[in-house]
Short mmCIF file of C-alpha atoms and ligand atoms in Angstrom, two decimals:
data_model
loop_
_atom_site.label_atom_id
_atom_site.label_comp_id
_atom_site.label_asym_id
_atom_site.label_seq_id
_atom_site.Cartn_x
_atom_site.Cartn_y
_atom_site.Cartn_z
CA UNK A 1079 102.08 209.91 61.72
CA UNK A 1080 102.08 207.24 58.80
CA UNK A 1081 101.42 203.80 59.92
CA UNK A 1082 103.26 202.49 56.64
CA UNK A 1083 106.06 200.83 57.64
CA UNK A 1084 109.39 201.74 56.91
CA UNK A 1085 112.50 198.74 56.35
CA UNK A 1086 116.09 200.20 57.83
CA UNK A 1087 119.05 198.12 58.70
CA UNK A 1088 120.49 197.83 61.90
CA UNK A 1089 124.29 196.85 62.52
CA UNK A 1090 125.04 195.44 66.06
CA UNK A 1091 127.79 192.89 66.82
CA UNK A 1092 126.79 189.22 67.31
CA UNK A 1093 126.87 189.05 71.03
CA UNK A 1094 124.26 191.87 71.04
CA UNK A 1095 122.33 190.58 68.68
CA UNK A 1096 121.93 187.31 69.91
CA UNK A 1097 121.01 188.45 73.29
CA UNK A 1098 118.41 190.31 71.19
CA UNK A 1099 117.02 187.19 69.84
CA UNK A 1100 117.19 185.50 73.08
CA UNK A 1101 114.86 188.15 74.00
CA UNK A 1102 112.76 188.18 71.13
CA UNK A 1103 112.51 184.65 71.92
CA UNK A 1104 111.17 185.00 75.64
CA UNK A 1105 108.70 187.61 74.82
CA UNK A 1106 106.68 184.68 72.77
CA UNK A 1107 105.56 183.85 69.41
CA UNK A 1108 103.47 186.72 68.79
CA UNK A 1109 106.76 188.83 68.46
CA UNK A 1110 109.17 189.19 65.90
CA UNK A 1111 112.84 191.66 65.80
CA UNK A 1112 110.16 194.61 64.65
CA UNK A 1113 107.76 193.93 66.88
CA UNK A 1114 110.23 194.02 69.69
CA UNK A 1115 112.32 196.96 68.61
CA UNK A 1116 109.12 199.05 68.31
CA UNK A 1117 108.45 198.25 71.61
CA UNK A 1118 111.81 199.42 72.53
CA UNK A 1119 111.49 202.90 70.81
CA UNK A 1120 107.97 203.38 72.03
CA UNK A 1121 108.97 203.17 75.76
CA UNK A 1122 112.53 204.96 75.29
CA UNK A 1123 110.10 207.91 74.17
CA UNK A 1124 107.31 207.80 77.00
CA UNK A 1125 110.32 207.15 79.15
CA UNK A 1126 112.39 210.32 77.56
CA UNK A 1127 108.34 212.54 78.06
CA UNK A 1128 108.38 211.69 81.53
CA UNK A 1129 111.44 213.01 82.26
CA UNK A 1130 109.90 216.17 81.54
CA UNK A 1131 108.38 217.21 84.70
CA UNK A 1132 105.70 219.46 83.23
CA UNK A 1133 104.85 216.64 81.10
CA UNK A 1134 101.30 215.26 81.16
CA UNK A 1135 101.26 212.13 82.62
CA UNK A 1136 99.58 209.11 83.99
CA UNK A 1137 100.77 207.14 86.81
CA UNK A 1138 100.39 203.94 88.45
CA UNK A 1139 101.84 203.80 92.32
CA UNK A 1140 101.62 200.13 93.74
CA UNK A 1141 102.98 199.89 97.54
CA UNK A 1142 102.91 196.93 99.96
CA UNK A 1143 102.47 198.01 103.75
CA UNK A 1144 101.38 196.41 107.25
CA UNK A 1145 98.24 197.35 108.00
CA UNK A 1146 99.18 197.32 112.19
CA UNK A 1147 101.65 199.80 111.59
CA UNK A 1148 100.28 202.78 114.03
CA UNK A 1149 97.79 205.31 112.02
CA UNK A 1150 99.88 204.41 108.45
CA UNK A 1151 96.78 204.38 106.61
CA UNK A 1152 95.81 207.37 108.37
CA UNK A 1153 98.88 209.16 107.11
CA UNK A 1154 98.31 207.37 103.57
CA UNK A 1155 94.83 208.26 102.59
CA UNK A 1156 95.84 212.24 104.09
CA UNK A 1157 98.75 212.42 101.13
CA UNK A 1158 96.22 211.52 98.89
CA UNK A 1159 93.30 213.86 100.06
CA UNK A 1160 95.84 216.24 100.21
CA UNK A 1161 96.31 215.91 96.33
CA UNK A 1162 92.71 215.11 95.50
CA UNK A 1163 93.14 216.60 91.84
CA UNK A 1164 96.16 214.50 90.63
CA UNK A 1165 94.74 210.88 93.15
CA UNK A 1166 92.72 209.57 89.94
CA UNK A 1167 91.46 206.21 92.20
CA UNK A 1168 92.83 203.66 94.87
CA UNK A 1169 92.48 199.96 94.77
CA UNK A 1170 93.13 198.09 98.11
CA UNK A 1171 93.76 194.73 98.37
CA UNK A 1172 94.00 192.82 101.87
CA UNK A 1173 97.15 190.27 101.14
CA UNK A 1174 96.89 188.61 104.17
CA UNK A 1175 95.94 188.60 108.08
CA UNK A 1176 98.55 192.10 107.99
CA UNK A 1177 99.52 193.13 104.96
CA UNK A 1178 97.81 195.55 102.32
CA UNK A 1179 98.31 196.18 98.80
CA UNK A 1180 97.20 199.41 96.72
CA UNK A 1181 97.27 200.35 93.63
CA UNK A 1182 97.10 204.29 93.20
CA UNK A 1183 96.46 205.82 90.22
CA UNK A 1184 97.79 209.44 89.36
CA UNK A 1185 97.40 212.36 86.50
CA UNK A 1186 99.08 215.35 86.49
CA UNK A 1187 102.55 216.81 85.73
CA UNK A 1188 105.64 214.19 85.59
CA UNK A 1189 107.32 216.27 88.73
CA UNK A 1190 104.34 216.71 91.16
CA UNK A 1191 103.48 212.95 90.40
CA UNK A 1192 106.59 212.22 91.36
CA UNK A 1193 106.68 214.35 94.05
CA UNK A 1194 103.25 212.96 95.44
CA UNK A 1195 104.56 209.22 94.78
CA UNK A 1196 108.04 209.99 96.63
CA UNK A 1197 106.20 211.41 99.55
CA UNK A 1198 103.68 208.19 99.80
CA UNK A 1199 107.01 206.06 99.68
CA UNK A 1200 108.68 207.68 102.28
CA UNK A 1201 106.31 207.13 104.36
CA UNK A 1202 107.33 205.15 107.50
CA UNK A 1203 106.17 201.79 107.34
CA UNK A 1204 105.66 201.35 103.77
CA UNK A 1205 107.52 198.49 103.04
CA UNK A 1206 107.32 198.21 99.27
CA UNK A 1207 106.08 200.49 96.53
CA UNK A 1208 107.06 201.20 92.68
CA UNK A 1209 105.98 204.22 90.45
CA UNK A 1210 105.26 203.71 86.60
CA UNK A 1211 104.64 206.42 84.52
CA UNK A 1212 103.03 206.59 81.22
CA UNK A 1213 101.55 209.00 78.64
CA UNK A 1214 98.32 208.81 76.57
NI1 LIG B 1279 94.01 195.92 103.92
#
């Protein structure tokens, strides 16, 4: 792919646009209109290739759980040996006197990532947990 860059007009109307700016504005100095619609495009298309469920992907599963509740972990850490070749690494964090944090990270096809994230979410006594995929 060229990395010359190529100048196209946009036409939006004014309210649009100067919500745009508004968030051009928040994201800092470093960014511009072309900085931020590149952003934009770039995560409308990893967005649009994880969609794909054969799609390679990488994900990041962060969940938020009580550490009391009876044998969670236990039930946690089987899901994950149970998909040994898509769990890349875990990160846990103790939040407080009850609460854990991890961080799981995932490879494999969109739809069994998925799969293996909805299955660690549904797990009773999660409280909290988000998937984000990516792709290299
Ligand atoms: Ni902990």
């Amino acid at each position: 792919m060229s990395q010359d860059l190529v100048r196209f007009s946009i036409a939006m109307p004014q309210d649009l646009l100067d919500e745009f700016d508004a968030l051009v504005a928040r994201r800092g100095l470093a960014q511009n209109r072309s900085e931020v619609v590149r952003d934009l495009v770039r995560a409308a298309l990893v967005e649009e290739e994880c969609d794909d469920p054969n799609a390679s992907v990488m994900g990041t599963l962060t969940i938020v759980f009580n550490h009391h509740a009876s044998d969670l972990q236990e039930k946690l850490d089987h899901i994950q040996h149970d998909h040994f070749g898509q769990i890349v690494s875990t990160m846990h964090v103790h939040l407080d006197a009850h609460n854990c944090l991890e961080v799981i990270v995932l490879r494999g096809a969109a739809g069994l990532v998925q799969e293996i994230a909805d299955r660690i979410l549904g797990t009773k006594g999660v409280k909290h947990g988000k998937l984000v995929l990516t792709t290299a």
